PDB file of C-alpha atoms and ligand atoms in Angstrom:
ATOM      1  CA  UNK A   1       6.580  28.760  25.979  1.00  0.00           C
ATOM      2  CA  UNK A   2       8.771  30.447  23.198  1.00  0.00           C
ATOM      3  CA  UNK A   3       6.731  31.726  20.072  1.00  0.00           C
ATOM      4  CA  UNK A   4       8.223  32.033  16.626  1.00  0.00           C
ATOM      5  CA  UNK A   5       6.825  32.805  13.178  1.00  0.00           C
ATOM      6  CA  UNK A   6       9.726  32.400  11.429  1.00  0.00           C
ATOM      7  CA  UNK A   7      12.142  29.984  10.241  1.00  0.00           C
ATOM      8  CA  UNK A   8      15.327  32.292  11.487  1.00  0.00           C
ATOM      9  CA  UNK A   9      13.776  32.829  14.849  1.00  0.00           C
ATOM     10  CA  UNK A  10      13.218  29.287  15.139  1.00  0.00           C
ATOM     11  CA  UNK A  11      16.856  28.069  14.030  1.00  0.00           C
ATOM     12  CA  UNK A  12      17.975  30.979  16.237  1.00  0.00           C
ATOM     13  CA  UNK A  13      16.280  29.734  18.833  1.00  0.00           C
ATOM     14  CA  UNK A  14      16.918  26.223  18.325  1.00  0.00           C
ATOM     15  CA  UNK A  15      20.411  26.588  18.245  1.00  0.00           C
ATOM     16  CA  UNK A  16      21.202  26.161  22.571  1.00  0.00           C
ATOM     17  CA  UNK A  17      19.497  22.532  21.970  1.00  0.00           C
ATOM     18  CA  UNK A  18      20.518  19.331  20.732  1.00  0.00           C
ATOM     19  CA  UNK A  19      17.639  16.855  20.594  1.00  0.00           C
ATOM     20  CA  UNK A  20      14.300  18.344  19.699  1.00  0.00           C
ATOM     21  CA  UNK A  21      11.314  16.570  19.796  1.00  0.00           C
ATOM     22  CA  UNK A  22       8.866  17.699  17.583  1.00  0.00           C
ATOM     23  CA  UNK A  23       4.795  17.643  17.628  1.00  0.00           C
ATOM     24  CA  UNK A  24       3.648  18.955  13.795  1.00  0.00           C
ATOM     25  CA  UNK A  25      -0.001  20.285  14.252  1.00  0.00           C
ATOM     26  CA  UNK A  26      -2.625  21.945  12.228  1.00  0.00           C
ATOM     27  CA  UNK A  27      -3.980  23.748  15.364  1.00  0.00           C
ATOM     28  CA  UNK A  28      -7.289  23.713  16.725  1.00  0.00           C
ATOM     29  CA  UNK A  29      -5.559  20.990  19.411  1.00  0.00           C
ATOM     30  CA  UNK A  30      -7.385  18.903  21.658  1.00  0.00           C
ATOM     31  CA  UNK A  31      -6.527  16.112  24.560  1.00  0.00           C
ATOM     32  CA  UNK A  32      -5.161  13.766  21.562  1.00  0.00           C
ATOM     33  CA  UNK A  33      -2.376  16.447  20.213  1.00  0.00           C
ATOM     34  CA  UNK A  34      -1.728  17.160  24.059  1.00  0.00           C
ATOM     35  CA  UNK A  35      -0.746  13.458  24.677  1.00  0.00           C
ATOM     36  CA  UNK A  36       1.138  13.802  21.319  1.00  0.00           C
ATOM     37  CA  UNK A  37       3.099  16.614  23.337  1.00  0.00           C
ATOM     38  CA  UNK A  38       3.360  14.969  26.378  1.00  0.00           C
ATOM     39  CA  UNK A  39       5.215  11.800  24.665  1.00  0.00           C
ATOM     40  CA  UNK A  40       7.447  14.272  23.099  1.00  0.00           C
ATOM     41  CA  UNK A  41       8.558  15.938  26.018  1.00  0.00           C
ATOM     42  CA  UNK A  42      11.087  13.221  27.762  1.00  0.00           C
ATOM     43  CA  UNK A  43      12.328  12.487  24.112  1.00  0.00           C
ATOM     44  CA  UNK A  44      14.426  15.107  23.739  1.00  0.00           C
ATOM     45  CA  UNK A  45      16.084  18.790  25.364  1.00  0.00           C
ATOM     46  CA  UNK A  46      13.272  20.714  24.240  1.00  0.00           C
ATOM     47  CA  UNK A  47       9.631  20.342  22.890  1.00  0.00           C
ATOM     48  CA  UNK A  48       8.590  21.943  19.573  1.00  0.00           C
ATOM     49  CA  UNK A  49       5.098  22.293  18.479  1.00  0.00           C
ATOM     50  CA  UNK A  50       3.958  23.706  15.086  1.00  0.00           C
ATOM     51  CA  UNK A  51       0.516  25.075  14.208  1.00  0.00           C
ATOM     52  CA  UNK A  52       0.625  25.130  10.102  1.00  0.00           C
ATOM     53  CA  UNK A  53      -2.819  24.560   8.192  1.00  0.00           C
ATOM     54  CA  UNK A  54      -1.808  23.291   5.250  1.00  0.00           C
ATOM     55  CA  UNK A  55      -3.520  24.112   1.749  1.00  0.00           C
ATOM     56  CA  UNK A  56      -1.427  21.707  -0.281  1.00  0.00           C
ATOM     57  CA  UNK A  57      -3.167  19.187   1.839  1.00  0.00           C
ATOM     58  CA  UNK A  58      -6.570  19.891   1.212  1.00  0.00           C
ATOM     59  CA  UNK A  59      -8.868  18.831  -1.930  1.00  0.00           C
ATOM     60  CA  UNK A  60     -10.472  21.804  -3.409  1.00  0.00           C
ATOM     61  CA  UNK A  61     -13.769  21.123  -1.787  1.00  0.00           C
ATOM     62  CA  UNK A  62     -12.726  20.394   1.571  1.00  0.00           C
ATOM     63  CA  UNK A  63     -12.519  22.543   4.623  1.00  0.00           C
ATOM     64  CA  UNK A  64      -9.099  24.727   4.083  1.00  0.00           C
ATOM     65  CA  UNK A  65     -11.196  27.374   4.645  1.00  0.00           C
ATOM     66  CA  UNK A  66     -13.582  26.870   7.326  1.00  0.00           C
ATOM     67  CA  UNK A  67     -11.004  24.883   8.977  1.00  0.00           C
ATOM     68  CA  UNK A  68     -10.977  25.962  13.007  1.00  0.00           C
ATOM     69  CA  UNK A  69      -8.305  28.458  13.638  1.00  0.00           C
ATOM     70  CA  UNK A  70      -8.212  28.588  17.490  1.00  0.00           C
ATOM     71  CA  UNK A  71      -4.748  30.273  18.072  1.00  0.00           C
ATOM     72  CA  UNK A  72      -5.119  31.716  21.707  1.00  0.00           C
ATOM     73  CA  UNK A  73      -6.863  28.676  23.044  1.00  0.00           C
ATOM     74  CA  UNK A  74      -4.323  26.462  21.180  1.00  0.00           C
ATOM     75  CA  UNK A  75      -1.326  28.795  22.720  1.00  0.00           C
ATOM     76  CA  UNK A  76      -2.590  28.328  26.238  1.00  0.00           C
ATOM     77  CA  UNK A  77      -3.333  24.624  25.517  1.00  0.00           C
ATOM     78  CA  UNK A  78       0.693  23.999  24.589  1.00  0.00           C
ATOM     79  CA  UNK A  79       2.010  25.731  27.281  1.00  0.00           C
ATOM     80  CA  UNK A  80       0.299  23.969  30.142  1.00  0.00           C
ATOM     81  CA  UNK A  81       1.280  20.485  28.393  1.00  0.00           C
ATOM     82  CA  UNK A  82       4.875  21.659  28.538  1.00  0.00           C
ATOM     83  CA  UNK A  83       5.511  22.479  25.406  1.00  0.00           C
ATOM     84  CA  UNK A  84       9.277  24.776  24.928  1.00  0.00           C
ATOM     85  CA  UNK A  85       8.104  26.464  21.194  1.00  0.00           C
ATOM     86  CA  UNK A  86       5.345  26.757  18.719  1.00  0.00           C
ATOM     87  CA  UNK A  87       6.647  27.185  15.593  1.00  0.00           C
ATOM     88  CA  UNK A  88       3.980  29.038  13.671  1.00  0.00           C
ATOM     89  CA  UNK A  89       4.708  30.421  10.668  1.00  0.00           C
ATOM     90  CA  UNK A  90       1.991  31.650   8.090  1.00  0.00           C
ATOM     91  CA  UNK A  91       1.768  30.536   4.566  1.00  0.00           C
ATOM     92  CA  UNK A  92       4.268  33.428   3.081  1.00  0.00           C
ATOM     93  CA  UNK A  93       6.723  32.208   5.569  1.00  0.00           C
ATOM     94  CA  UNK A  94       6.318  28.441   4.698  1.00  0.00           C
ATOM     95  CA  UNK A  95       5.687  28.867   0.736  1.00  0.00           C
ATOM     96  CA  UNK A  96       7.296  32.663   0.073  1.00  0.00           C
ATOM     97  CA  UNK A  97       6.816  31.429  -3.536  1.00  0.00           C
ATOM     98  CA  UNK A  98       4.533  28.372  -4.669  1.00  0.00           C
ATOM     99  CA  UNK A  99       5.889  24.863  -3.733  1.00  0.00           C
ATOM    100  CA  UNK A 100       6.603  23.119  -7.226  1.00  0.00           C
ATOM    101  CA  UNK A 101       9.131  20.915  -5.434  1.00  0.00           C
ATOM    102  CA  UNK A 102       6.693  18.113  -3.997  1.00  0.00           C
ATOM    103  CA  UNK A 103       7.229  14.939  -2.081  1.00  0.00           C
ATOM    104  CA  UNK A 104       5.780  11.949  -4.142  1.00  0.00           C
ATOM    105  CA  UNK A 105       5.198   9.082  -1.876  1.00  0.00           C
ATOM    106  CA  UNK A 106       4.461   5.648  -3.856  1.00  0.00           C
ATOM    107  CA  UNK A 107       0.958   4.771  -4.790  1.00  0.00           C
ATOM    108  CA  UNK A 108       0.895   1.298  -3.350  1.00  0.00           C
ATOM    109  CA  UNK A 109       1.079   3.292  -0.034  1.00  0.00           C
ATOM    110  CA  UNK A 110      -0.507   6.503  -0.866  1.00  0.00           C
ATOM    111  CA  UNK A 111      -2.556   6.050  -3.536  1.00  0.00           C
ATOM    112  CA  UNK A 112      -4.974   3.626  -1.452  1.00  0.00           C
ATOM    113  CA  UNK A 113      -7.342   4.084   1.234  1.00  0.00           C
ATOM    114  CA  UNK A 114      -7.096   7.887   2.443  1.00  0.00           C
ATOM    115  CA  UNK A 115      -5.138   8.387  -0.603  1.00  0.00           C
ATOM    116  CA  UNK A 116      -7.675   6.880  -3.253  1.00  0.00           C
ATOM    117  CA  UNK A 117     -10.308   9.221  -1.161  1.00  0.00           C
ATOM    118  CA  UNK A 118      -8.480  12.421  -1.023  1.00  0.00           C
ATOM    119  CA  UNK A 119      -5.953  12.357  -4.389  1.00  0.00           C
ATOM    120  CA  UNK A 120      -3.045  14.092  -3.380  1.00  0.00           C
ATOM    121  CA  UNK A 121      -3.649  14.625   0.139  1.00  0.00           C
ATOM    122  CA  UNK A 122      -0.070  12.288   0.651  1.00  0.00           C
ATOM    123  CA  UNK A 123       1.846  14.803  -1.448  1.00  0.00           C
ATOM    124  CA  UNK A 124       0.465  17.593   0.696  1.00  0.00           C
ATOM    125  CA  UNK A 125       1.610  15.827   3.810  1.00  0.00           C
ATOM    126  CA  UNK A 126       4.746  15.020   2.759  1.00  0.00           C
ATOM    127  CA  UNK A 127       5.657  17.799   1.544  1.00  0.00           C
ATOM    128  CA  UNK A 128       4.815  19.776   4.677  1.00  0.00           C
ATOM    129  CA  UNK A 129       6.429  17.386   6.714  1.00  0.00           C
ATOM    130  CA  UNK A 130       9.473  17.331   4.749  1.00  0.00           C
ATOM    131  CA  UNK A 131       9.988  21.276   4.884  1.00  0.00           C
ATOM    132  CA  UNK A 132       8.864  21.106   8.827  1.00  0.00           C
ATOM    133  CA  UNK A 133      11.182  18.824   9.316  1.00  0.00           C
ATOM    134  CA  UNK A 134      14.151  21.033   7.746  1.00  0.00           C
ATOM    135  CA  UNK A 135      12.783  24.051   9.306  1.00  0.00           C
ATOM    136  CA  UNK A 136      13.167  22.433  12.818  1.00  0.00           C
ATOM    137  CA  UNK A 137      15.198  19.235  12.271  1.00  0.00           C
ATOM    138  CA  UNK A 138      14.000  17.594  15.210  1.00  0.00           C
ATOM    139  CA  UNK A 139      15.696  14.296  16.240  1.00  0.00           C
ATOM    140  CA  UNK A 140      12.481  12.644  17.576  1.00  0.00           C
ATOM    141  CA  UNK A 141       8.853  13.625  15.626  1.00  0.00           C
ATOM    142  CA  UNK A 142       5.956  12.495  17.168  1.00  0.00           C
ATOM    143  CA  UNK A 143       2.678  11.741  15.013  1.00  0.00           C
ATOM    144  CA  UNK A 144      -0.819  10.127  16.049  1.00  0.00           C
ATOM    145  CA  UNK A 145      -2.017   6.246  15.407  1.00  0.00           C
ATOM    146  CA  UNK A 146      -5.105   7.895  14.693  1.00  0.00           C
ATOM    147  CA  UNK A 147      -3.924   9.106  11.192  1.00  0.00           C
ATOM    148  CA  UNK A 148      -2.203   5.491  10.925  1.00  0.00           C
ATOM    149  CA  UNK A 149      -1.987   5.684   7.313  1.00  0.00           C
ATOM    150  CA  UNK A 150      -0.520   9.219   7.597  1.00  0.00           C
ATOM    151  CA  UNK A 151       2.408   7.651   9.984  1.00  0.00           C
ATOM    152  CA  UNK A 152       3.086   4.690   8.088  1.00  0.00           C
ATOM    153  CA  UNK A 153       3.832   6.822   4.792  1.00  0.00           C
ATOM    154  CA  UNK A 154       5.802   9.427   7.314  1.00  0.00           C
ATOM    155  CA  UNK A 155       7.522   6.017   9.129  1.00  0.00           C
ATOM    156  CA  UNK A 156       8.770   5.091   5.350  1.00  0.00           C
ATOM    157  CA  UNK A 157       9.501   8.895   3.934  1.00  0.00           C
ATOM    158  CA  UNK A 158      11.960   9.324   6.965  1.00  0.00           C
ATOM    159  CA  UNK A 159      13.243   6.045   6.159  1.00  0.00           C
ATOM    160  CA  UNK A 160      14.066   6.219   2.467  1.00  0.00           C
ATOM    161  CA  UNK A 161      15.755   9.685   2.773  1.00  0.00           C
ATOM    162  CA  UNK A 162      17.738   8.368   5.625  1.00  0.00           C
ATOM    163  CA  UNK A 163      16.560  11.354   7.380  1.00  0.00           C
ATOM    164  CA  UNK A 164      18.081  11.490  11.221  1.00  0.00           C
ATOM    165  CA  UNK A 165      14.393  11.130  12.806  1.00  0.00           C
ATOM    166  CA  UNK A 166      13.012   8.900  14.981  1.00  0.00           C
ATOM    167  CA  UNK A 167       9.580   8.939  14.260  1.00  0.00           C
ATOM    168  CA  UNK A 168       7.486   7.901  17.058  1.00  0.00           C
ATOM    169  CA  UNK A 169       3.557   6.751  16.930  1.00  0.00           C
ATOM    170  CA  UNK A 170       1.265   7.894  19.785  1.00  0.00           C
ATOM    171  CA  UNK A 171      -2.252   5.945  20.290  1.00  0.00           C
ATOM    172  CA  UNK A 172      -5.405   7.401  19.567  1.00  0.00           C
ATOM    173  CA  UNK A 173      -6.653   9.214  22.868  1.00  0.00           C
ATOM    174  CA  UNK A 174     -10.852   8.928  22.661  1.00  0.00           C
ATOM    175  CA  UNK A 175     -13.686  10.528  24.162  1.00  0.00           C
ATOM    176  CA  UNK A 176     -15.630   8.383  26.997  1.00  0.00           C
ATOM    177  CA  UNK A 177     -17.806   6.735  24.514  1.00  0.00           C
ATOM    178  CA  UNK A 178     -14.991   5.387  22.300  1.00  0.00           C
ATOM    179  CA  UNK A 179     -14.573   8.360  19.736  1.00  0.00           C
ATOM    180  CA  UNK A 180     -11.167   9.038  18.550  1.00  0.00           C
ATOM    181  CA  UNK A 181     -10.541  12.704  18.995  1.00  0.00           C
ATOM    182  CA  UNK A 182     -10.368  14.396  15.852  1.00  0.00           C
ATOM    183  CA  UNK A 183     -10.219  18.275  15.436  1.00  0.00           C
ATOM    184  CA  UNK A 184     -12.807  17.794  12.667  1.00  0.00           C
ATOM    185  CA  UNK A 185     -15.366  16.231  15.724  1.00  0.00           C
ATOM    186  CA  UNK A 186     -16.434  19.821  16.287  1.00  0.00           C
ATOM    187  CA  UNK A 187     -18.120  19.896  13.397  1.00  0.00           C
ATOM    188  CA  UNK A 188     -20.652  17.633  14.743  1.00  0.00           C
ATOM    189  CA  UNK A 189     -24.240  18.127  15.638  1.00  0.00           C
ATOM    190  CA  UNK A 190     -25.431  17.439  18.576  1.00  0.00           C
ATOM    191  CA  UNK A 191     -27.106  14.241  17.223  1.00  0.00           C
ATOM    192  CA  UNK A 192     -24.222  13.161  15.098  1.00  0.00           C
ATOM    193  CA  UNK A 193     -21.922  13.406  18.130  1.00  0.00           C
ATOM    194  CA  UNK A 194     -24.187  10.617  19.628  1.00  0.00           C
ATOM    195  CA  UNK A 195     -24.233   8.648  16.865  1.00  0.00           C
ATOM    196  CA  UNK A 196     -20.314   9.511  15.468  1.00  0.00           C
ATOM    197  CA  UNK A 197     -18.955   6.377  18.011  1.00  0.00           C
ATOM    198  CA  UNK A 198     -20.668   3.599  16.469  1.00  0.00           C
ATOM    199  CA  UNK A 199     -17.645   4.293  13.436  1.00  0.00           C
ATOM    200  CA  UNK A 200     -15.279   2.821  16.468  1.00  0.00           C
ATOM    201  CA  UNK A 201     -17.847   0.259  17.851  1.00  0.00           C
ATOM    202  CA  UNK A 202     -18.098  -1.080  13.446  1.00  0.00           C
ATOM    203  CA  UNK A 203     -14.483  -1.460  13.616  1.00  0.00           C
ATOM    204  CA  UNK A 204     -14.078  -2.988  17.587  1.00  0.00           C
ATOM    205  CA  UNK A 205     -16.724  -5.027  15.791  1.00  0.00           C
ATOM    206  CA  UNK A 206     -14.135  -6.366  12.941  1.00  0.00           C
ATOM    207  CA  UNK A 207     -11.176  -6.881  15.546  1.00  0.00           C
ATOM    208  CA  UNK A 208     -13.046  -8.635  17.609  1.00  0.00           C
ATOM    209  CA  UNK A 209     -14.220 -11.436  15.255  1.00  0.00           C
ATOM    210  CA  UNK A 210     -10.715 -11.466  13.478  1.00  0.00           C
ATOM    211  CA  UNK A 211      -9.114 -11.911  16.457  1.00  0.00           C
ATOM    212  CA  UNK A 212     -12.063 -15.259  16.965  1.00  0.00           C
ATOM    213  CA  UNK A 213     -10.112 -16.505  14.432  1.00  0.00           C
ATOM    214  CA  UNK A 214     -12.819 -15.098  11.045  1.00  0.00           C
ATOM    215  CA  UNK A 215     -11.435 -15.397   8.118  1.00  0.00           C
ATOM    216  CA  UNK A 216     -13.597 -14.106   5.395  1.00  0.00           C
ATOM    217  CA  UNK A 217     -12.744 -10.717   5.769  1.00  0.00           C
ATOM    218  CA  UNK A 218     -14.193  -9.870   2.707  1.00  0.00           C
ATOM    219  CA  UNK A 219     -17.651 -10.391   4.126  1.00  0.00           C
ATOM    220  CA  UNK A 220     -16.449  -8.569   7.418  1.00  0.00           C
ATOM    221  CA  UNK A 221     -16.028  -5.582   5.523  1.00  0.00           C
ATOM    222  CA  UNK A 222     -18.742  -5.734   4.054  1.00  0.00           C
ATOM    223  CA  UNK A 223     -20.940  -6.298   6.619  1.00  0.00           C
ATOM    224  CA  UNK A 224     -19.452  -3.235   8.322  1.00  0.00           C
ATOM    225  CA  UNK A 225     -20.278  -1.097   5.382  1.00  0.00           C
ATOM    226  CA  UNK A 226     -23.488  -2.498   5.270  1.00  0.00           C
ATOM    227  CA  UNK A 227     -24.087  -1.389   9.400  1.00  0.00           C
ATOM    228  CA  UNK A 228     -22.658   1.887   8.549  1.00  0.00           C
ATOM    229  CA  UNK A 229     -24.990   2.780   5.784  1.00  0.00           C
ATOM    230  CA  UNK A 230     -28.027   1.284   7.203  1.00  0.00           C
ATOM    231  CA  UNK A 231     -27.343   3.711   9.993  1.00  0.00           C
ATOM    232  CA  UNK A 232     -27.412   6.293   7.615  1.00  0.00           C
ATOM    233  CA  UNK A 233     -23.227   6.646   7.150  1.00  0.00           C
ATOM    234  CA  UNK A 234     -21.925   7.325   4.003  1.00  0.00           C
ATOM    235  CA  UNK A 235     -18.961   4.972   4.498  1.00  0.00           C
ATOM    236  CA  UNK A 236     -15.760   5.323   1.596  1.00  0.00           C
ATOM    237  CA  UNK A 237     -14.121   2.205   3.405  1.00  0.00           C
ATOM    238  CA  UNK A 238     -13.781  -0.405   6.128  1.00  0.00           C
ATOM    239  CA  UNK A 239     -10.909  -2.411   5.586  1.00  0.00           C
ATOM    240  CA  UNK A 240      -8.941  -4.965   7.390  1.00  0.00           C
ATOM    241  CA  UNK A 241      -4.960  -4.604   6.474  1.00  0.00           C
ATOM    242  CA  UNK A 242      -1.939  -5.681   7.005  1.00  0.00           C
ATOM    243  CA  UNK A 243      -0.089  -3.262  10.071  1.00  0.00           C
ATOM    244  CA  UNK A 244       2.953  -3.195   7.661  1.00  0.00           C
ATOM    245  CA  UNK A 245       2.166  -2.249   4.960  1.00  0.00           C
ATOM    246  CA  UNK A 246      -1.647  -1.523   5.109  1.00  0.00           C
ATOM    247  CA  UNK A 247      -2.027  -4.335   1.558  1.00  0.00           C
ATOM    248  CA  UNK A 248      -4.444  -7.233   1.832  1.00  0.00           C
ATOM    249  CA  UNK A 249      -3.028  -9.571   4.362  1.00  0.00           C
ATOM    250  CA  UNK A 250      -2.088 -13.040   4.720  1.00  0.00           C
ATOM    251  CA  UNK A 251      -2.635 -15.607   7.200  1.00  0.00           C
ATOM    252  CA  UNK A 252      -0.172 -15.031   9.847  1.00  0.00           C
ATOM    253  CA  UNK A 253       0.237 -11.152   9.197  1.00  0.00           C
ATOM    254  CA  UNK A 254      -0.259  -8.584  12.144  1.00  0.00           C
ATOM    255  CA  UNK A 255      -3.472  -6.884  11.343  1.00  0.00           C
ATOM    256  CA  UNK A 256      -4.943  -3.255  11.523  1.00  0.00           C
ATOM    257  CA  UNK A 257      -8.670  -2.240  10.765  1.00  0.00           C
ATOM    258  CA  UNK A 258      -9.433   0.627   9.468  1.00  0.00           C
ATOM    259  CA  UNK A 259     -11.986   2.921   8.592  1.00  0.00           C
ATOM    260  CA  UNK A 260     -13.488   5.761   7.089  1.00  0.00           C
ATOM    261  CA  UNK A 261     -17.409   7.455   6.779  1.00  0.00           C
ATOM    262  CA  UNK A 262     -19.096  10.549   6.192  1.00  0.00           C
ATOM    263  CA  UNK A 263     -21.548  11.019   9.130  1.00  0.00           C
ATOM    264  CA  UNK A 264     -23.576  14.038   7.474  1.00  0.00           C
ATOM    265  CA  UNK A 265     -21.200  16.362   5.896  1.00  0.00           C
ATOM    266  CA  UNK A 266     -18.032  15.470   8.101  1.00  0.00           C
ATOM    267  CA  UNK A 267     -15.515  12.754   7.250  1.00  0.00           C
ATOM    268  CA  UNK A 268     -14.603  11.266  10.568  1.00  0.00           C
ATOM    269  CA  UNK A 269     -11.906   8.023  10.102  1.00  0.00           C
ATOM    270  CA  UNK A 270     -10.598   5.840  12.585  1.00  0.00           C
ATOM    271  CA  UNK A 271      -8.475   2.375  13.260  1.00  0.00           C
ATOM    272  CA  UNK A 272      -7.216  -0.587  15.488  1.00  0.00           C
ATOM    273  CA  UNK A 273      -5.046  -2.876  15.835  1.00  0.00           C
ATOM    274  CA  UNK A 274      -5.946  -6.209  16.093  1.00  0.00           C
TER     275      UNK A 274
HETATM  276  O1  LIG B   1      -1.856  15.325  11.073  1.00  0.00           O
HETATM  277  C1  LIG B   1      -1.831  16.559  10.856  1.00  0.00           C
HETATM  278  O2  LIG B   1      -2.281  17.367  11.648  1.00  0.00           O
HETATM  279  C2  LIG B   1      -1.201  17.054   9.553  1.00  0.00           C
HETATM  280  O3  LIG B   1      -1.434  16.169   8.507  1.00  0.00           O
HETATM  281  C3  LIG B   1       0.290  17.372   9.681  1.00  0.00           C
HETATM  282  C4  LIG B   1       1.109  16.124   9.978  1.00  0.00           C
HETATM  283  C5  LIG B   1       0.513  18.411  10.762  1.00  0.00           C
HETATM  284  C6  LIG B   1       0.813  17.952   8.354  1.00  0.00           C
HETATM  285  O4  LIG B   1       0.138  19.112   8.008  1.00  0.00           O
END
């Protein structure tokens, strides 16, 4: 695998290929960002990989800081998936001078759910993604179900600017139990690690009777706040949407649930499709 820090070295090097298929990270990569890869790889004439944490994506309280930098374990990690080049530039490279010029995606899809939680967090992403994506221009991206709110407002992005990206969605890989795997998982106690799948057992939980044919899904979300708290969650939302568009659905429309808790002082969120 092929290591650049730059955006020259990575044009330079991208410049024998036609098709890249591209993997954005923030590092600190587990099985989930390795099936990412692995998806990638027959999509295109080479695999790129970036490791960029992101501080336009983070809320002044959260975990910019603290957030796991594991760069050699990450680096041995891409290469045996079969990755061609990690892209990893540091924040000088990405923003030599502070990033005024922002992505603004539209509140009805950004302003809700992840975006009502974490103001701005959308802008961040976009942002990022949008200078990734001219850094590498990849012809296929790659981007996890598990952040399905993330994809969607990527998905629609992409699609607006007419950008020349497939963007393709890769399911949620999870641990034996049922967790999603989630970089953010290591922050976990011993104790919350046990108790961290019921978050996917709440929401198998909503699927299950919506797909029984429930149809007060106001009282199904609440009743699967209610099981989080009483377990002693601190649950911001549990939500049953519409895949499309992630609004309130109809009768008829293809569903996703979704949710989101604090399990002591980690955020852990999750979904499925119904
Ligand atoms: O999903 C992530 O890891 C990040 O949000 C992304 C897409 C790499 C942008 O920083």
């Amino acid at each position: 695998m092929h290591i650049v820090h730059t955006i020259a070295e990575l044009r330079s090097h991208l410049e024998q290929f036609k098709r890249a298929a591209f993997v954005p990270t923030m590092g600190n990569l587990h099985e989930g960002h390795l099936t990412l890869i692995g998806q990638a790889r027959p999509l295109g004439d080479v695999t790129v990989a970036s490791i960029f944490v992101n501080r336009l994506q983070f809320l002044p309280h959260e975990d910019f800081d603290t957030y796991p930098r594991t760069w050699d374990s990450d680096c041995e990690k891409l290469q045996a998936a079969g990755c061609d080049l990690l892209f990893a530039p540091n924040e000088k490279e990405l923003y030599p001078e502070p990033q005024t010029f922002k992505m603004h995606p539209p509140a009805e899809l950004a302003d809700i759910l992840e975006g009502y939680f974490r103001p701005g967090f959308f802008v961040g992403v976009c942002t990022v993604v949008m200078k990734l994506f001219a850094c590498v221009q990849p012809r296929v991206a790659v981007f996890g179900k598990k952040d399905y709110q993330q994809l969607m407002v990527i998905r629609r992005m992409v699609q607006q600017f007419a950008l020349p990206i497939e963007i393709v969605g890769g399911e949620t890989t999870r641990a034996p139990d049922g967790l999603a795997l989630s970089s953010r998982n290591g922050y976990l106690s011993e104790g919350e690690r046990t108790e961290a799948v019921q978050l996917s057992l709440a929401l198998k939980a909503m699927a299950t009777a919506l797909k029984a044919g429930t149809h007060d899904i106001g009282a199904l979300e609440d009743q699967a706040m209610r099981t989080l708290t009483a377990r002693g969650w601190h649950p911001d939302y549990m939500v049953a949407r519409r895949r499309s568009d992630l609004q309130a659905p109809q009768p008829g429309d293809a569903l996703v649930v979704l949710g989101a808790a604090k399990l002591g002082a980690t955020r852990l969120i999750d979904n499925l499709e119904v």
